[in-house]
Short mmCIF file of C-alpha atoms in Angstrom, two decimals:
data_model
loop_
_atom_site.label_atom_id
_atom_site.label_comp_id
_atom_site.label_asym_id
_atom_site.label_seq_id
_atom_site.Cartn_x
_atom_site.Cartn_y
_atom_site.Cartn_z
CA LEU A 1 -21.53 -14.88 10.24
CA GLN A 2 -24.78 -13.05 9.10
CA HIS A 3 -24.08 -9.51 7.49
CA GLY A 4 -24.56 -6.94 10.35
CA ASP A 5 -26.05 -9.40 12.73
CA LYS A 6 -25.25 -10.02 16.16
CA ARG A 7 -23.57 -12.80 17.85
CA PRO A 8 -25.77 -15.18 19.83
CA SER A 9 -25.32 -15.00 23.76
CA THR A 10 -23.87 -17.93 25.62
CA SER A 11 -25.78 -19.39 28.61
CA GLY A 12 -24.99 -17.36 31.61
CA ALA A 13 -22.99 -14.96 30.06
CA ASN A 14 -23.28 -11.33 29.06
CA MET A 15 -24.27 -10.70 25.36
CA PRO A 16 -21.30 -10.19 23.30
CA ALA A 17 -20.98 -7.15 20.79
CA GLN A 18 -22.26 -6.77 17.87
CA LEU A 19 -20.09 -7.80 14.92
CA VAL A 20 -20.51 -6.57 11.45
CA ASP A 21 -18.56 -7.55 8.27
CA LEU A 22 -19.65 -4.01 6.29
CA ASP A 23 -18.74 -5.08 3.09
CA GLY A 24 -19.17 -8.95 3.47
CA GLU A 25 -16.09 -10.05 1.61
CA PHE A 26 -13.94 -11.10 4.48
CA ASP A 27 -15.19 -14.73 4.17
CA LEU A 28 -13.58 -14.71 0.67
CA GLY A 29 -9.78 -14.36 1.95
CA ASN A 30 -8.02 -12.92 5.07
CA HIS A 31 -9.75 -15.19 7.48
CA PHE A 32 -7.49 -14.13 10.00
CA THR A 33 -8.45 -10.70 10.33
CA LEU A 34 -12.26 -11.69 10.34
CA GLU A 35 -11.64 -14.67 13.19
CA VAL A 36 -9.95 -11.74 15.28
CA ALA A 37 -12.82 -9.79 14.87
CA GLU A 38 -15.03 -12.62 15.99
CA ARG A 39 -13.09 -13.26 18.80
CA LEU A 40 -12.74 -9.69 19.95
CA ALA A 41 -16.45 -9.24 19.52
CA TYR A 42 -17.16 -12.27 22.10
CA LEU A 43 -14.55 -10.70 24.67
CA LEU A 44 -16.35 -7.44 24.72
CA SER A 45 -20.03 -6.82 25.80
CA ASP A 46 -22.89 -5.61 23.97
CA GLU A 47 -22.03 -1.91 24.77
CA TYR A 48 -19.80 -2.22 21.87
CA ARG A 49 -20.01 -2.83 17.94
CA VAL A 50 -16.89 -4.46 16.19
CA VAL A 51 -16.88 -3.29 12.36
CA VAL A 52 -14.46 -4.87 10.02
CA LYS A 53 -14.30 -3.21 6.67
CA TYR A 54 -12.05 -2.32 3.87
CA ASP A 55 -10.88 1.18 4.44
CA ARG A 56 -11.58 2.32 0.71
CA ALA A 57 -14.99 0.73 0.38
CA GLN A 58 -18.12 2.38 1.57
CA PRO A 59 -18.08 4.61 4.61
CA LEU A 60 -18.94 3.50 8.19
CA PRO A 61 -22.54 3.76 8.51
CA THR A 62 -24.17 6.60 10.88
CA TYR A 63 -25.82 4.09 13.40
CA SER A 64 -28.76 5.38 15.72
CA ASP A 65 -27.65 4.00 19.09
CA ASP A 66 -25.25 4.54 21.42
CA LYS A 67 -22.75 1.37 21.03
CA LEU A 68 -19.13 2.33 21.16
CA ASN A 69 -17.79 1.72 17.84
CA VAL A 70 -14.85 -0.58 17.40
CA VAL A 71 -13.32 -0.12 13.75
CA ILE A 72 -11.20 -2.70 12.20
CA SER A 73 -9.73 -0.77 9.08
CA THR A 74 -8.03 -2.60 6.48
CA SER A 75 -6.56 -2.34 2.77
CA ARG A 76 -5.07 1.34 3.20
CA GLU A 77 -1.83 0.32 1.69
CA THR A 78 -0.56 3.80 1.63
CA HIS A 79 -0.40 4.12 5.20
CA ASP A 80 -2.31 7.30 5.65
CA VAL A 81 -5.19 8.37 7.68
CA PRO A 82 -7.97 5.88 7.98
CA GLY A 83 -11.57 7.28 6.76
CA GLU A 84 -12.99 6.87 10.07
CA PHE A 85 -10.27 8.68 12.06
CA PHE A 86 -12.38 12.13 12.33
CA ARG A 87 -15.96 10.48 13.24
CA GLU A 88 -16.72 11.25 16.58
CA ASP A 89 -18.41 7.98 17.28
CA VAL A 90 -15.56 5.99 16.73
CA LEU A 91 -13.87 4.73 20.32
CA ILE A 92 -10.80 3.03 18.63
CA ILE A 93 -9.48 1.88 15.04
CA PHE A 94 -7.32 -0.77 14.67
CA GLN A 95 -5.67 -0.44 11.26
CA HIS A 96 -3.94 -2.43 8.82
CA TYR A 97 -1.05 -0.44 7.20
CA PHE A 98 -0.70 1.90 9.89
CA MET A 99 -0.03 5.53 9.45
CA LEU A 100 3.44 6.39 9.07
CA ASP A 101 4.98 9.85 8.74
CA GLY A 102 7.36 11.01 6.03
CA TRP A 103 10.47 9.00 7.64
CA GLY A 104 8.51 5.92 7.86
CA ASP A 105 7.69 5.96 11.58
CA PRO A 106 4.40 5.44 13.35
CA LEU A 107 1.97 8.32 13.89
CA HIS A 108 1.29 6.94 17.47
CA ASN A 109 -2.14 8.77 18.86
CA PRO A 110 -4.89 7.63 21.36
CA LEU A 111 -7.45 6.74 18.62
CA ALA A 112 -5.60 4.24 16.45
CA TYR A 113 -3.47 1.18 17.24
CA PRO A 114 -1.61 -1.07 14.50
CA MET A 115 -2.81 -4.54 13.72
CA PRO A 116 -0.88 -7.14 11.84
CA LEU A 117 -1.93 -8.12 8.71
CA GLY A 118 -1.53 -11.78 9.10
CA PRO A 119 -1.85 -14.54 6.55
CA PHE A 120 -4.35 -13.80 3.77
CA ARG A 121 -4.11 -17.59 2.76
CA GLU A 122 -4.82 -20.32 5.28
CA ALA A 123 -2.46 -23.06 6.07
CA LYS A 124 -5.02 -25.67 7.23
CA ASP A 125 -3.71 -29.24 7.51
CA LYS A 126 -0.13 -28.16 6.39
CA ILE A 127 2.51 -29.95 7.98
CA VAL A 128 5.47 -27.56 8.95
CA GLN A 129 8.32 -29.62 7.83
CA PRO A 130 12.03 -29.31 9.44
CA LEU A 131 14.13 -27.15 7.28
CA SER A 132 16.31 -30.25 6.48
CA GLU A 133 13.81 -31.88 4.52
CA ARG A 134 12.77 -28.75 2.35
CA LYS A 135 12.71 -28.79 -1.22
CA TYR A 136 13.80 -25.43 -2.10
CA ASP A 137 16.75 -23.12 -0.62
CA PHE A 138 14.17 -20.15 -1.35
CA SER A 139 11.01 -19.18 -3.01
CA PHE A 140 9.25 -16.22 -4.37
CA VAL A 141 5.67 -16.16 -5.75
CA GLY A 142 4.38 -12.86 -6.87
CA GLN A 143 3.52 -10.09 -8.90
CA ILE A 144 5.74 -7.03 -10.08
CA PRO A 145 3.55 -4.26 -9.81
CA ASP A 146 3.46 -1.24 -11.84
CA THR A 147 4.45 0.84 -9.07
CA GLY A 148 7.96 0.21 -9.50
CA ALA A 149 8.03 -1.10 -5.78
CA ARG A 150 9.83 -4.52 -6.72
CA ASP A 151 11.73 -3.64 -9.74
CA SER A 152 15.05 -3.46 -7.80
CA PHE A 153 14.18 -6.81 -6.01
CA LYS A 154 13.46 -8.57 -9.35
CA ARG A 155 16.33 -7.21 -11.19
CA HIS A 156 18.71 -8.53 -8.26
CA LEU A 157 16.73 -11.92 -8.04
CA ASP A 158 17.12 -12.42 -11.60
CA ARG A 159 20.98 -11.50 -11.55
CA LEU A 160 21.29 -14.05 -8.84
CA VAL A 161 19.46 -17.01 -10.62
CA ASP A 162 21.82 -16.01 -13.63
CA LYS A 163 25.19 -16.00 -11.75
CA SER A 164 24.56 -19.01 -9.08
CA GLY A 165 23.72 -21.72 -11.73
CA ASP A 166 22.63 -24.87 -9.78
CA LYS A 167 24.32 -23.60 -6.60
CA PHE A 168 20.59 -22.96 -5.16
CA LYS A 169 17.46 -24.90 -5.38
CA TYR A 170 14.67 -22.31 -5.87
CA PHE A 171 10.97 -21.98 -6.97
CA ILE A 172 10.47 -18.37 -8.45
CA LYS A 173 7.31 -17.54 -10.27
CA TYR A 174 6.14 -14.04 -11.48
CA THR A 175 2.22 -13.72 -11.59
CA ASP A 176 -0.06 -10.93 -13.11
CA GLY A 177 -1.86 -9.99 -9.93
CA PHE A 178 -2.25 -10.68 -6.41
CA GLY A 179 -3.41 -13.99 -5.86
CA GLN A 180 -2.95 -15.36 -9.34
CA GLY A 181 -0.67 -17.81 -10.56
CA LEU A 182 -0.93 -20.43 -8.07
CA SER A 183 -3.96 -21.94 -6.16
CA GLN A 184 -3.84 -21.13 -2.44
CA GLU A 185 -3.20 -24.64 -1.64
CA GLU A 186 0.06 -24.67 -4.52
CA TYR A 187 1.42 -21.45 -2.95
CA MET A 188 1.12 -22.81 0.70
CA ASP A 189 2.69 -25.86 -0.37
CA ILE A 190 5.50 -23.86 -2.06
CA LEU A 191 6.14 -22.19 1.39
CA SER A 192 6.27 -25.15 3.29
CA GLU A 193 8.72 -26.84 1.03
CA SER A 194 11.19 -23.38 1.27
CA LYS A 195 13.95 -22.80 3.67
CA ILE A 196 13.96 -19.23 2.93
CA SER A 197 11.22 -17.00 1.78
CA LEU A 198 11.62 -13.74 -0.15
CA CYS A 199 9.50 -11.02 1.25
CA PRO A 200 9.73 -7.67 -0.99
CA GLN A 201 7.68 -5.01 -0.17
CA GLY A 202 3.86 -4.66 -1.28
CA ALA A 203 2.84 -2.42 -4.23
CA HIS A 204 2.68 0.73 -1.99
CA SER A 205 3.70 -0.64 1.23
CA TYR A 206 6.53 -2.30 3.24
CA GLU A 207 4.22 -4.86 4.53
CA THR A 208 2.96 -8.05 2.78
CA PHE A 209 0.74 -10.77 3.81
CA ARG A 210 3.43 -12.84 2.40
CA PHE A 211 5.64 -12.15 5.62
CA PHE A 212 3.21 -13.76 7.72
CA GLU A 213 2.46 -16.43 5.67
CA SER A 214 5.94 -17.54 5.54
CA VAL A 215 6.40 -17.48 9.12
CA MET A 216 3.27 -19.48 9.51
CA MET A 217 4.89 -22.10 7.48
CA GLY A 218 8.34 -22.02 9.09
CA ALA A 219 9.80 -20.40 6.02
CA ILE A 220 12.48 -17.66 7.20
CA PRO A 221 11.50 -14.45 5.59
CA ILE A 222 14.22 -12.32 4.05
CA VAL A 223 13.21 -8.60 3.84
CA GLU A 224 14.67 -5.37 3.01
CA GLN A 225 12.65 -3.28 5.48
CA LEU A 226 9.56 -2.92 7.69
CA PRO A 227 7.59 -0.37 9.25
CA ARG A 228 8.61 0.13 13.17
CA LEU A 229 5.56 -1.31 14.41
CA TRP A 230 5.00 -3.28 17.64
CA TYR A 231 4.35 -6.87 16.01
CA TYR A 232 7.56 -6.41 13.88
CA GLU A 233 9.68 -6.13 17.02
CA THR A 234 9.80 -9.82 18.09
CA SER A 235 9.10 -11.06 14.77
CA PRO A 236 11.73 -13.68 13.19
CA HIS A 237 13.24 -12.59 10.11
CA PHE A 238 16.69 -11.52 8.51
CA LYS A 239 17.23 -8.31 6.45
CA THR A 240 19.24 -7.51 3.35
CA VAL A 241 19.44 -4.91 0.53
CA TRP A 242 18.30 -6.45 -2.70
CA ARG A 243 22.00 -6.14 -4.31
CA GLU A 244 23.34 -8.25 -1.54
CA LEU A 245 20.68 -10.99 -1.83
CA GLY A 246 22.94 -13.74 -3.13
CA ASN A 247 25.31 -13.17 -0.01
CA THR A 248 22.34 -12.71 2.38
CA VAL A 249 20.71 -16.48 1.08
CA SER A 250 23.89 -18.12 1.75
CA GLU A 251 24.34 -16.99 4.98
CA VAL A 252 20.76 -17.69 6.16
CA LEU A 253 21.59 -21.31 4.62
CA ASN A 254 24.48 -21.29 6.49
CA PHE A 255 22.88 -20.29 9.81
CA THR A 256 20.50 -23.25 9.34
CA GLN A 257 23.18 -25.61 9.90
CA MET A 258 24.36 -23.97 13.11
CA PRO A 259 23.45 -25.15 16.60
CA ASN A 260 21.92 -21.28 17.11
CA CYS A 261 19.38 -22.15 14.67
CA ARG A 262 17.22 -23.94 17.18
CA SER A 263 16.57 -20.81 19.21
CA PHE A 264 15.67 -18.98 16.04
CA LEU A 265 13.29 -21.83 15.21
CA TYR A 266 11.87 -21.61 18.50
CA GLN A 267 11.06 -17.90 18.22
CA VAL A 268 9.30 -18.56 15.09
CA ALA A 269 6.88 -20.98 17.08
CA ASN A 270 6.45 -18.55 19.76
CA TYR A 271 5.54 -15.70 17.09
CA CYS A 272 3.11 -18.00 15.61
CA ASN A 273 1.66 -19.06 18.81
CA ASP A 274 1.35 -15.50 20.29
CA THR A 275 1.34 -12.68 17.83
CA LEU A 276 -0.18 -14.92 15.09
CA ASN A 277 -2.76 -16.47 17.10
CA PRO A 278 -6.08 -14.84 16.76
CA LYS A 279 -7.29 -15.79 20.26
CA ASN A 280 -4.16 -14.12 21.63
CA LEU A 281 -4.51 -11.02 19.46
CA ALA A 282 -7.85 -10.62 20.48
CA LYS A 283 -7.11 -10.62 24.06
CA HIS A 284 -4.29 -7.83 23.31
CA LEU A 285 -6.86 -5.78 21.21
CA ARG A 286 -9.46 -6.19 23.71
CA ASP A 287 -7.32 -4.97 26.22
CA LYS A 288 -6.52 -1.77 24.10
CA VAL A 289 -10.05 -0.75 23.79
CA LYS A 290 -10.71 -0.87 27.70
CA ILE A 291 -7.42 1.33 28.04
CA ARG A 292 -8.82 3.64 25.28
CA LYS A 293 -12.29 3.88 27.06
CA ALA A 294 -10.71 4.53 30.61
CA THR A 295 -8.77 7.24 29.09
CA LEU A 296 -11.05 9.17 26.96
CA ASP A 297 -11.31 12.13 28.92
CA MET A 298 -7.51 12.35 29.61
CA ASN A 299 -6.67 12.06 26.00
CA LYS A 300 -9.20 14.41 24.41
CA GLN A 301 -6.84 17.31 24.44
CA THR A 302 -3.97 15.21 23.05
CA LEU A 303 -6.31 13.80 20.29
CA ASP A 304 -7.93 17.04 19.16
CA GLU A 305 -4.36 18.26 18.60
CA PHE A 306 -3.49 15.42 16.57
CA LYS A 307 -6.58 15.54 14.36
CA LYS A 308 -6.06 19.43 13.88
CA LEU A 309 -2.67 18.71 12.90
CA LEU A 310 -3.54 15.85 10.30
CA SER A 311 -6.23 18.37 8.87
CA ALA A 312 -3.44 21.06 8.64
CA THR A 313 -1.24 18.54 6.90
CA GLU A 314 -3.78 17.27 4.36
CA LEU A 315 -4.78 21.04 3.67
CA ARG A 316 -1.35 22.07 2.67
CA GLU A 317 -0.96 18.46 0.29
CA GLU A 318 -4.15 19.45 -1.45
CA LEU A 319 -2.70 22.92 -2.32
#
C-alpha cells in the first residue's frame, strides 16, 4: 500500500476507490482495520475516496476534486465527536470508539456509523485449540493505566489469586504500557492456551482490542460492561462485576463442561466468520455507504439539527 496511491484497476472492472492511509502507520499494527479499508475501497468505485486515519493525528486534507470521502476514524478512545464530523466534504465516517452520550448510549446520526476495533495483533498460523486442551483456566496480560480505569479490576484479580491458592491455573502479567511485556506471538500464544480471557475496559473506554483478540483465539471473554453498539449485540461473552470475579470464573469453567457450551462455541466461530471477517465487514460498510449516499437529501435537516446540538453542547462544556 503506497501512501495516498490509488489501487490498480482489475481487468474488465471499474476503477476501485482511492485508498489513503493518511498517517502511514496502519501497517505497523491493526492490520485488521487496514484490510477492511482495502476491501471497502475495492467494493466502491472511483467516485469515492476511503481515508484511514488516527483521529488525533493530522486533520483530513482538503482535496481538490469531487470524490465522496469515506473516513475510517480511529483512536478517539473518549468516544466523542470525530474531528471530521463538521466537514461538509465527508460523506460518511466509520468510527472506532463510537460517540456516546453521558449515559453510555450511542449518539446515532446519519453521518457516522460504529465500526468494531477488531484485533490489533494478528493470529496468523495459530491453531484454535479445544478448551479441554488449554493450559490456563484464565489469563490477563496488560497495563494498569494511570486513569484508574482498571484499579478495581486489579484489586479484585489480586484478591482472587491470593484466596484461591492452586484452585485455578492462570497466567497474569501486568505490563508498563500498550503492547509491552510480551511479544505479539507470546501474547497470542497465551490467549490460545486460555479457556477464559479477562477483558477489563481500556484506559478511557469500555472497548478493548483484547476482547476481539480473545474471541478470535477461542478464549471466552469476561467483561464488566460494553457499549450498546451493533457489533456487541451478538458477541460471545460473559458479564461480571469485578468483585464477583471468582464466582464468575468458576461458573464459566463449569459451563465449559456442559453440553450447551457447544452452541456457545458455534457462536464464537460464527462471530469470527461474520462480524470479524474483513471481507464481510467491508460489504456491510459498503452497504452503509450506499444508503448514506441515497438518503443525503432526506437526512440533511436531521443531520444539521444534530450538528447544532453537538456544537451547543461543546460550547457549554468549554464554558
